[in-house]
Short mmCIF file of C-alpha atoms in Angstrom, two decimals:
data_model
loop_
_atom_site.label_atom_id
_atom_site.label_comp_id
_atom_site.label_asym_id
_atom_site.label_seq_id
_atom_site.Cartn_x
_atom_site.Cartn_y
_atom_site.Cartn_z
CA MET A 1 -4.57 -6.01 -5.22
CA VAL A 2 -2.18 -3.09 -4.91
CA ARG A 3 1.38 -4.05 -5.79
CA PRO A 4 4.04 -3.69 -3.10
CA HIS A 5 6.11 -0.51 -3.07
CA GLY A 6 8.65 -0.83 -5.87
CA GLY A 7 6.68 -3.67 -7.47
CA ARG A 8 7.88 -6.76 -5.63
CA LEU A 9 7.42 -7.98 -2.08
CA VAL A 10 10.83 -8.55 -0.56
CA ASN A 11 11.53 -11.84 1.19
CA ARG A 12 14.94 -12.12 2.81
CA VAL A 13 14.06 -15.01 5.10
CA VAL A 14 16.38 -17.84 4.12
CA SER A 15 14.97 -21.23 3.26
CA GLU A 16 15.43 -24.05 5.76
CA LYS A 17 17.99 -25.80 3.59
CA ARG A 18 20.10 -22.67 3.07
CA ARG A 19 19.70 -21.68 6.70
CA ASN A 20 21.64 -24.63 8.05
CA ALA A 21 24.54 -23.97 5.69
CA LEU A 22 24.53 -20.25 6.51
CA LEU A 23 24.42 -20.89 10.26
CA GLU A 24 27.56 -23.00 9.88
CA GLU A 25 29.17 -20.27 7.80
CA ALA A 26 28.14 -17.66 10.35
CA LYS A 27 30.35 -19.22 13.03
CA GLU A 28 33.42 -18.05 11.12
CA LEU A 29 32.23 -14.49 10.43
CA PRO A 30 32.70 -11.25 12.40
CA GLN A 31 29.78 -10.69 14.75
CA ILE A 32 27.99 -7.47 15.68
CA GLU A 33 25.51 -7.24 18.52
CA ILE A 34 22.46 -5.16 17.56
CA THR A 35 19.85 -3.39 19.68
CA TYR A 36 16.20 -4.47 19.93
CA GLU A 37 15.18 -1.61 17.64
CA ARG A 38 17.60 -2.72 14.91
CA LEU A 39 16.42 -6.28 15.40
CA ILE A 40 12.89 -5.07 14.57
CA ASP A 41 14.28 -3.32 11.47
CA VAL A 42 15.97 -6.57 10.38
CA MET A 43 12.72 -8.51 10.79
CA ASP A 44 10.79 -5.82 8.89
CA ILE A 45 13.28 -5.81 6.02
CA ALA A 46 13.34 -9.61 5.79
CA HIS A 47 9.55 -9.94 5.80
CA GLY A 48 8.97 -7.25 3.19
CA VAL A 49 7.46 -4.61 5.49
CA PHE A 50 10.05 -2.20 4.05
CA SER A 51 9.85 -3.42 0.43
CA PRO A 52 11.71 -2.62 -1.80
CA LEU A 53 14.54 -2.39 0.75
CA GLU A 54 16.54 -5.61 0.98
CA GLY A 55 18.92 -4.38 3.62
CA PHE A 56 20.17 -1.32 5.47
CA MET A 57 20.63 1.72 3.29
CA ASN A 58 23.82 2.59 1.49
CA GLN A 59 24.97 6.20 1.44
CA GLU A 60 23.37 7.05 -1.90
CA ASP A 61 19.89 6.03 -0.74
CA TYR A 62 20.51 7.55 2.69
CA ILE A 63 21.38 10.96 1.22
CA HIS A 64 18.47 10.89 -1.20
CA VAL A 65 16.02 9.95 1.55
CA LEU A 66 17.42 12.57 3.89
CA TYR A 67 17.17 15.47 1.45
CA ASP A 68 14.65 14.43 -1.23
CA MET A 69 12.46 11.97 0.70
CA ARG A 70 13.03 9.51 -2.12
CA LEU A 71 15.33 6.56 -2.74
CA ALA A 72 18.10 6.98 -5.31
CA ASN A 73 15.76 5.41 -7.89
CA ASP A 74 13.20 8.18 -7.16
CA LEU A 75 10.75 5.95 -5.29
CA PRO A 76 9.12 7.77 -2.34
CA TRP A 77 10.78 6.93 0.99
CA THR A 78 10.96 9.29 3.94
CA ILE A 79 12.61 7.57 6.92
CA PRO A 80 16.21 6.32 6.55
CA ILE A 81 16.57 2.66 7.50
CA ILE A 82 20.14 2.59 8.74
CA LEU A 83 22.41 0.42 10.82
CA ASP A 84 24.76 2.29 13.16
CA VAL A 85 27.96 0.77 14.51
CA ASP A 86 30.96 1.81 16.56
CA PRO A 87 34.27 1.82 14.65
CA VAL A 88 35.68 -0.70 17.15
CA GLU A 89 32.86 -3.16 16.42
CA ILE A 90 33.81 -3.36 12.77
CA ASP A 91 37.55 -3.29 13.26
CA GLY A 92 38.98 -5.31 10.38
CA VAL A 93 35.68 -5.48 8.48
CA LYS A 94 35.84 -4.07 4.99
CA GLU A 95 33.35 -3.43 2.24
CA GLY A 96 32.42 -6.71 0.56
CA ASP A 97 32.71 -8.77 3.75
CA ASP A 98 29.88 -10.75 5.29
CA ILE A 99 29.10 -10.16 8.95
CA VAL A 100 26.64 -11.65 11.42
CA LEU A 101 24.07 -9.47 13.18
CA ARG A 102 23.42 -10.93 16.62
CA TYR A 103 20.81 -10.18 19.24
CA ASN A 104 21.38 -11.44 22.78
CA GLU A 105 24.23 -13.47 21.32
CA LYS A 106 21.91 -15.31 18.93
CA PRO A 107 22.74 -15.00 15.21
CA ILE A 108 19.86 -13.18 13.56
CA ALA A 109 21.03 -12.34 10.07
CA ILE A 110 23.97 -12.33 7.73
CA MET A 111 24.72 -8.97 6.22
CA LYS A 112 26.82 -8.28 3.15
CA VAL A 113 28.67 -5.08 4.00
CA GLU A 114 28.41 -3.00 0.85
CA GLU A 115 29.40 0.32 2.32
CA ILE A 116 30.74 1.85 5.53
CA TYR A 117 30.16 5.59 5.89
CA GLY A 118 29.88 8.42 8.35
CA TRP A 119 26.82 10.49 9.16
CA ASP A 120 25.91 13.79 10.75
CA LYS A 121 23.37 13.08 13.47
CA LYS A 122 22.39 16.71 13.90
CA GLU A 123 21.71 17.05 10.20
CA TYR A 124 19.73 13.80 10.31
CA ALA A 125 17.61 15.23 13.13
CA ARG A 126 17.11 18.53 11.31
CA GLN A 127 15.94 16.82 8.14
CA VAL A 128 13.92 13.91 9.54
CA TYR A 129 12.47 15.49 12.69
CA LYS A 130 12.62 19.16 11.65
CA THR A 131 14.23 19.91 14.99
CA THR A 132 17.55 19.36 16.71
CA ASP A 133 15.96 19.61 20.14
CA PRO A 134 17.17 16.66 22.25
CA ASN A 135 13.85 16.70 24.11
CA HIS A 136 12.19 15.27 21.01
CA PRO A 137 12.17 11.48 21.63
CA GLY A 138 13.27 10.68 18.07
CA VAL A 139 16.08 13.22 18.18
CA ALA A 140 17.23 11.92 21.57
CA LYS A 141 17.41 8.41 20.13
CA THR A 142 19.33 9.67 17.10
CA TYR A 143 21.94 11.38 19.28
CA ASN A 144 22.41 8.13 21.18
CA ARG A 145 23.19 6.15 18.05
CA LYS A 146 26.69 5.08 17.05
CA GLU A 147 29.18 6.91 14.87
CA LEU A 148 29.29 4.96 11.61
CA LEU A 149 26.67 3.47 9.31
CA ILE A 150 26.92 0.26 7.35
CA GLY A 151 24.76 -0.51 4.37
CA GLY A 152 24.06 -3.83 2.71
CA ILE A 153 21.53 -6.58 2.10
CA ILE A 154 20.59 -8.98 4.86
CA ASP A 155 19.47 -12.60 5.05
CA LEU A 156 17.37 -13.52 8.08
CA LEU A 157 18.53 -16.73 9.76
CA ASN A 158 16.53 -16.76 12.97
CA GLU A 159 13.21 -15.29 14.03
CA ILE A 160 12.86 -13.95 17.54
CA ARG A 161 9.98 -15.08 19.74
CA HIS A 162 7.63 -12.29 20.75
CA PRO A 163 4.96 -12.53 23.47
CA LEU A 164 2.39 -11.33 20.93
CA GLU A 165 3.74 -13.29 17.96
CA ASN A 166 0.34 -14.85 17.32
CA ARG A 167 -1.07 -11.37 16.83
CA ILE A 168 1.55 -10.32 14.31
CA LEU A 169 0.98 -10.82 10.59
CA TRP A 170 3.58 -10.12 7.90
CA PRO A 171 2.75 -8.54 4.52
CA ILE A 172 2.60 -11.84 2.63
CA GLU A 173 0.07 -13.08 5.20
CA THR A 174 -2.26 -10.09 5.02
CA ARG A 175 -2.05 -10.18 1.22
CA VAL A 176 -3.07 -13.83 1.09
CA LEU A 177 -5.76 -13.10 3.67
CA PHE A 178 -7.24 -10.20 1.71
CA ARG A 179 -7.23 -12.33 -1.42
CA GLU A 180 -9.05 -15.11 0.43
CA LYS A 181 -11.61 -12.58 1.63
CA LYS A 182 -11.91 -11.20 -1.92
CA TRP A 183 -11.36 -7.67 -0.69
CA LYS A 184 -10.22 -5.26 -3.37
CA THR A 185 -10.18 -2.04 -1.37
CA ILE A 186 -8.66 -2.15 2.08
CA VAL A 187 -8.33 0.80 4.41
CA ALA A 188 -5.61 0.61 7.04
CA PHE A 189 -5.80 2.28 10.44
CA GLN A 190 -2.65 2.82 12.46
CA THR A 191 -2.96 2.92 16.23
CA ARG A 192 -1.06 2.80 19.51
CA ASN A 193 -4.13 3.27 21.65
CA VAL A 194 -7.27 1.60 22.96
CA PRO A 195 -10.31 2.53 20.86
CA HIS A 196 -12.62 5.33 21.89
CA ARG A 197 -15.72 6.50 20.04
CA GLY A 198 -13.71 8.92 17.91
CA HIS A 199 -11.55 6.10 16.55
CA GLU A 200 -14.63 4.00 15.86
CA TYR A 201 -16.24 6.89 14.00
CA VAL A 202 -13.20 7.46 11.78
CA GLN A 203 -12.81 3.74 11.02
CA LYS A 204 -16.46 3.31 10.15
CA ALA A 205 -16.52 6.44 8.01
CA ALA A 206 -13.62 4.99 5.98
CA LEU A 207 -15.07 1.49 5.93
CA THR A 208 -18.22 2.81 4.33
CA PHE A 209 -16.25 3.16 1.09
CA ALA A 210 -13.97 0.12 1.33
CA ASP A 211 -14.36 -3.67 1.29
CA GLY A 212 -12.37 -4.19 4.46
CA LEU A 213 -10.64 -2.48 7.35
CA LEU A 214 -7.18 -3.39 8.62
CA ILE A 215 -6.78 -2.27 12.22
CA HIS A 216 -3.04 -2.27 12.59
CA PRO A 217 -1.71 -1.55 16.09
CA LEU A 218 1.98 -0.84 16.25
CA ILE A 219 3.73 -3.28 18.54
CA GLY A 220 7.04 -2.17 19.90
CA TRP A 221 8.61 0.23 22.32
CA LYS A 222 6.13 2.32 24.28
CA LYS A 223 6.58 5.12 26.72
CA PRO A 224 5.45 4.85 30.36
CA GLY A 225 1.76 5.66 30.68
CA ASP A 226 0.86 4.16 27.27
CA TYR A 227 -1.58 1.26 27.13
CA ARG A 228 -0.01 -2.20 27.05
CA ASP A 229 -0.13 -4.02 23.70
CA ASP A 230 -2.23 -6.91 25.06
CA VAL A 231 -4.74 -4.41 26.47
CA ILE A 232 -5.05 -2.69 23.08
CA PHE A 233 -5.73 -6.02 21.38
CA ALA A 234 -8.30 -7.10 23.96
CA ALA A 235 -10.09 -3.73 23.74
CA TYR A 236 -10.26 -3.91 19.94
CA GLU A 237 -11.45 -7.52 19.99
CA THR A 238 -14.35 -6.43 22.19
CA LEU A 239 -15.18 -3.46 19.97
CA ILE A 240 -15.14 -5.65 16.85
CA LYS A 241 -17.26 -8.32 18.52
CA TYR A 242 -20.03 -5.97 19.57
CA TYR A 243 -19.94 -3.10 17.11
CA TYR A 244 -18.60 -4.22 13.72
CA PRO A 245 -20.29 -6.40 11.11
CA LYS A 246 -18.81 -9.86 10.71
CA ASP A 247 -15.97 -10.28 8.22
CA VAL A 248 -15.17 -6.66 7.46
CA VAL A 249 -12.29 -6.17 9.88
CA VAL A 250 -8.83 -7.69 10.26
CA LEU A 251 -7.03 -6.92 13.50
CA ALA A 252 -3.31 -7.64 13.25
CA GLY A 253 -0.22 -6.35 15.00
CA LEU A 254 2.61 -4.58 13.19
CA LEU A 255 6.06 -5.03 14.69
CA MET A 256 7.77 -1.79 13.77
CA ASN A 257 9.68 1.03 15.41
CA MET A 258 8.02 4.34 16.13
CA ASN A 259 10.05 7.45 15.38
CA TYR A 260 7.63 10.31 16.17
CA ALA A 261 8.76 11.98 12.95
CA GLY A 262 5.33 13.51 12.26
CA PRO A 263 4.74 14.24 8.55
CA ARG A 264 7.65 12.14 7.28
CA GLU A 265 6.46 9.23 9.36
CA ALA A 266 2.91 9.57 8.04
CA ILE A 267 4.29 8.88 4.55
CA HIS A 268 6.38 6.01 5.93
CA HIS A 269 3.33 4.49 7.60
CA ALA A 270 1.37 4.75 4.36
CA ILE A 271 4.13 3.03 2.32
CA VAL A 272 4.35 0.22 4.85
CA ARG A 273 0.56 -0.32 4.74
CA LYS A 274 0.75 -0.49 0.94
CA ASN A 275 3.17 -3.38 1.38
CA PHE A 276 0.58 -5.09 3.58
CA GLY A 277 -1.90 -4.81 0.70
CA ALA A 278 -3.89 -1.76 1.85
CA THR A 279 -5.23 0.57 -0.83
CA HIS A 280 -6.16 3.40 1.54
CA PHE A 281 -4.59 4.73 4.71
CA ILE A 282 -6.21 6.87 7.39
CA VAL A 283 -3.94 9.74 8.30
CA GLY A 284 -4.70 11.23 11.66
CA ARG A 285 -4.47 14.85 12.69
CA ASP A 286 -0.88 15.34 13.92
CA HIS A 287 -0.15 11.78 12.80
CA ALA A 288 2.98 10.36 14.48
CA GLY A 289 3.57 13.72 16.08
CA VAL A 290 4.78 14.46 19.56
CA GLY A 291 4.54 17.64 21.67
CA ASP A 292 4.10 20.66 19.42
CA TYR A 293 6.95 19.98 17.01
CA TYR A 294 4.59 19.70 14.01
CA GLY A 295 1.56 21.63 12.87
CA PRO A 296 -1.76 19.78 13.33
CA TYR A 297 -2.23 19.26 9.58
CA GLU A 298 1.40 18.99 8.42
CA ALA A 299 1.00 15.22 8.18
CA TRP A 300 -1.81 15.79 5.66
CA GLU A 301 -0.08 18.49 3.63
CA ILE A 302 3.05 16.43 2.97
CA PHE A 303 1.02 13.95 0.89
CA GLU A 304 0.74 16.65 -1.81
CA GLU A 305 4.43 16.05 -2.53
CA PHE A 306 3.82 12.35 -3.24
CA PRO A 307 1.30 11.90 -6.03
CA ASP A 308 3.14 8.67 -6.94
CA LEU A 309 2.78 6.99 -3.53
CA GLY A 310 0.49 4.22 -4.76
CA ILE A 311 -1.80 4.29 -1.71
CA THR A 312 -4.61 6.75 -1.15
CA PRO A 313 -4.48 8.77 2.07
CA LEU A 314 -7.78 9.46 3.80
CA PHE A 315 -7.89 12.67 5.77
CA ILE A 316 -10.80 12.29 8.12
CA ARG A 317 -11.28 15.20 10.45
CA GLU A 318 -11.17 14.82 14.18
CA SER A 319 -14.53 13.75 15.52
CA PHE A 320 -16.48 14.87 18.57
CA TYR A 321 -19.85 14.23 20.13
CA CYS A 322 -22.39 16.91 19.27
CA GLN A 323 -25.30 17.17 21.67
CA LYS A 324 -27.47 18.83 19.01
CA CYS A 325 -26.64 16.31 16.27
CA GLY A 326 -26.98 13.53 18.86
CA GLY A 327 -23.95 11.55 17.73
CA MET A 328 -20.31 11.48 16.68
CA VAL A 329 -19.63 14.02 13.92
CA ASN A 330 -16.80 16.18 12.66
CA GLU A 331 -16.38 19.82 11.80
CA LYS A 332 -17.23 19.28 8.17
CA ILE A 333 -20.66 17.84 8.84
CA CYS A 334 -21.74 19.55 12.06
CA PRO A 335 -23.12 23.13 11.91
CA HIS A 336 -23.45 23.63 15.67
CA GLU A 337 -21.50 25.86 18.00
CA ASP A 338 -18.66 24.75 20.21
CA GLU A 339 -20.83 24.75 23.35
CA TYR A 340 -22.67 21.65 22.07
CA ARG A 341 -19.51 19.79 21.15
CA ILE A 342 -17.85 17.37 23.54
CA ARG A 343 -14.34 16.43 22.50
CA ILE A 344 -12.85 13.11 23.50
CA SER A 345 -9.64 13.65 25.35
CA GLY A 346 -7.23 10.73 25.50
CA THR A 347 -5.69 12.19 28.64
CA LYS A 348 -9.09 12.44 30.35
CA LEU A 349 -9.92 8.87 29.32
CA ARG A 350 -6.62 7.57 30.64
CA LYS A 351 -7.24 9.33 33.96
CA MET A 352 -10.68 7.70 34.28
CA ILE A 353 -9.27 4.27 33.49
CA MET A 354 -6.50 4.84 36.05
CA GLU A 355 -9.17 5.66 38.62
CA ARG A 356 -10.98 2.44 37.58
CA LYS A 357 -14.02 4.41 36.37
CA ILE A 358 -16.19 3.53 33.35
CA PRO A 359 -16.09 6.55 30.99
CA PRO A 360 -19.37 7.93 29.64
CA GLU A 361 -20.73 6.08 26.61
CA TYR A 362 -20.14 8.97 24.21
CA MET A 363 -16.42 8.61 24.96
CA MET A 364 -15.97 4.86 25.04
CA ARG A 365 -18.16 1.81 24.51
CA PRO A 366 -18.94 0.34 27.96
CA GLU A 367 -17.93 -3.17 26.84
CA VAL A 368 -14.56 -1.82 25.75
CA ALA A 369 -14.06 0.00 29.04
CA GLU A 370 -15.00 -3.13 30.99
CA THR A 371 -12.48 -5.17 28.99
CA ILE A 372 -9.73 -2.67 29.77
CA LEU A 373 -10.64 -2.60 33.45
CA LYS A 374 -10.39 -6.38 33.64
CA PHE A 375 -6.63 -5.84 33.47
CA LYS A 376 -5.19 -5.11 36.87
CA ASP A 377 -2.73 -2.68 35.35
CA PRO A 378 -3.42 -1.73 31.74
CA PHE A 379 -0.49 0.69 31.44
CA VAL A 380 3.19 0.49 30.58
CA HIS A 381 5.58 1.47 33.37
CA MET B 1 3.69 -41.40 -16.11
CA GLU B 2 3.32 -38.34 -18.29
CA GLU B 3 4.71 -38.51 -21.82
CA GLU B 4 8.16 -36.97 -22.13
CA ILE B 5 9.84 -35.25 -25.02
CA GLU B 6 13.53 -34.94 -25.59
CA VAL B 7 14.82 -31.37 -25.64
CA LYS B 8 18.45 -30.54 -26.16
CA ILE B 9 19.61 -27.28 -24.65
CA SER B 10 23.04 -25.91 -23.86
CA ILE B 11 23.66 -24.47 -20.44
CA PRO B 12 26.84 -22.93 -19.00
CA LYS B 13 29.28 -25.56 -17.74
CA THR B 14 29.64 -23.87 -14.33
CA LEU B 15 25.86 -23.88 -13.90
CA TYR B 16 25.73 -27.56 -14.76
CA GLU B 17 28.50 -28.28 -12.23
CA LYS B 18 26.63 -26.28 -9.59
CA LEU B 19 23.46 -28.26 -10.28
CA VAL B 20 25.34 -31.55 -9.99
CA LYS B 21 26.82 -30.42 -6.68
CA GLU B 22 23.44 -29.19 -5.46
CA ALA B 23 21.83 -32.53 -6.39
CA GLU B 24 24.30 -34.50 -4.27
CA ASP B 25 22.72 -36.22 -1.26
CA THR B 26 19.26 -34.96 -2.16
CA GLY B 27 17.82 -38.36 -2.95
CA PHE B 28 17.22 -37.68 -6.63
CA LYS B 29 18.04 -40.62 -8.90
CA ASP B 30 20.14 -38.54 -11.29
CA ILE B 31 20.80 -35.00 -12.38
CA ARG B 32 18.01 -35.17 -14.95
CA GLU B 33 15.44 -35.86 -12.25
CA PHE B 34 16.83 -33.02 -10.13
CA ILE B 35 16.66 -30.50 -12.97
CA ILE B 36 13.04 -31.47 -13.70
CA TYR B 37 12.25 -30.89 -10.01
CA VAL B 38 13.92 -27.46 -10.03
CA LEU B 39 12.05 -26.42 -13.16
CA GLU B 40 8.74 -27.64 -11.75
CA GLN B 41 9.29 -25.59 -8.62
CA LEU B 42 9.98 -22.54 -10.74
CA VAL B 43 6.84 -22.98 -12.83
CA GLU B 44 4.71 -23.53 -9.74
CA THR B 45 6.02 -20.35 -8.15
CA SER B 46 3.45 -17.65 -8.57
CA ASP B 47 4.15 -13.98 -9.08
CA PHE B 48 0.80 -12.67 -7.94
CA GLU B 49 0.79 -8.89 -7.85
CA GLY B 50 4.45 -8.79 -6.93
CA GLU B 51 4.35 -11.59 -4.35
CA VAL B 52 6.74 -14.30 -5.43
CA MET B 53 5.95 -17.51 -3.59
CA SER B 54 5.63 -21.20 -4.24
CA LYS B 55 2.31 -23.04 -3.88
CA GLU B 56 3.84 -24.79 -0.87
CA ASP B 57 4.70 -21.47 0.78
CA GLU B 58 1.22 -20.13 0.07
CA GLU B 59 -0.29 -23.20 1.72
CA LYS B 60 1.92 -22.61 4.77
CA VAL B 61 0.66 -19.03 4.99
CA LYS B 62 -2.95 -20.22 4.79
CA GLU B 63 -2.29 -22.83 7.47
CA ARG B 64 -1.03 -20.13 9.84
CA LEU B 65 -4.00 -17.89 9.03
CA ARG B 66 -6.34 -20.79 9.77
CA ALA B 67 -4.54 -21.62 13.02
CA LEU B 68 -4.87 -18.01 14.15
CA GLY B 69 -8.56 -17.91 13.25
CA TYR B 70 -8.29 -15.44 10.36
CA ILE B 71 -9.76 -17.87 7.80
CA ASP B 72 -11.93 -20.96 8.12
#
């Protein structure tokens, strides 16, 4: 199996015995309330999703990631994992101190404060998002973050319950699972959507060359109009039940923040999937993009800069239904003119679902559509 | 009971004191028994392709995977 990024799967979840002692200790320590997004980062660090990171980045790693897209030790890493605080929150806290990260007043983790440093949000936006436009959702979030950053390792004391917790697997779990299944090559597919025929085509094209497929929906914040997480899971379960061979697919949720950082985030998504044990990663056209901030194939081109990534990207072209070919194809394998090609539009599909209509079969499997329509309201508001 | 051999090794005094402290109230008969337990745990911990976990932890993972229907 592919080794985790950096060679070792990080585990910063404290043992039961140590936990009780640390919870006692935590009562005496300075406390910082964190947002839901930082809580997700803490969980991801502790469970090895962000291996080799063991905590929030110090300045040296932060600067290297910002400008070189690599950690200080030269390992590829493209999205800074940082904890922002207001000066008043850390009044009296100095480097070397332990602090408690709380969420909804519950102690989540103990953090050893290794470094406190300032950052330039506009520069962060320019480097990570390639734009300083506040209309970009990632940039807007960056501008809303606090003024200082603190770096240091964390120890997770408490897990947070999640409505879909039984759908979420951590890297150690998928790794054990793949080993049990005796899969050697695993292709991961990232999604935030219900499956249409185009997705199915891409997944099956990749699966043809691999032992197993990891369908890995991102669970987390969604914008209004997106499909609900439980709807996405139900739709995929139906698709797998009716249209995939037995024992070649694992459907598991990934609790992780979405940044909409386009090409940089495509690399980030690939690294994370490597930590889950995937050997290949499907990179979509305009992967993790938003609006027209990134070119349609920028997320593919950036992989040329990372020959040492340790996971193989699969660039499968956008598929469409060709009336002459009589099936789902892509530009590389279909010789026919545009007039025969029917492209699957997510917007059109969403509109049909909103109007409680079953889309045509070349767009979506009828069983999948029926599953979605069983939900009174399949969308986020 | 498995045959035992006597091995004499020197370890730092502070480490020994930490082990004694750690062994307090753990139910082990003496420090010798505790050190054998610690070493056994270490040996049983696997480093499989970068995943460092004990056999017990691996079993817990499999239990969860079974409960969620991922493995039989």
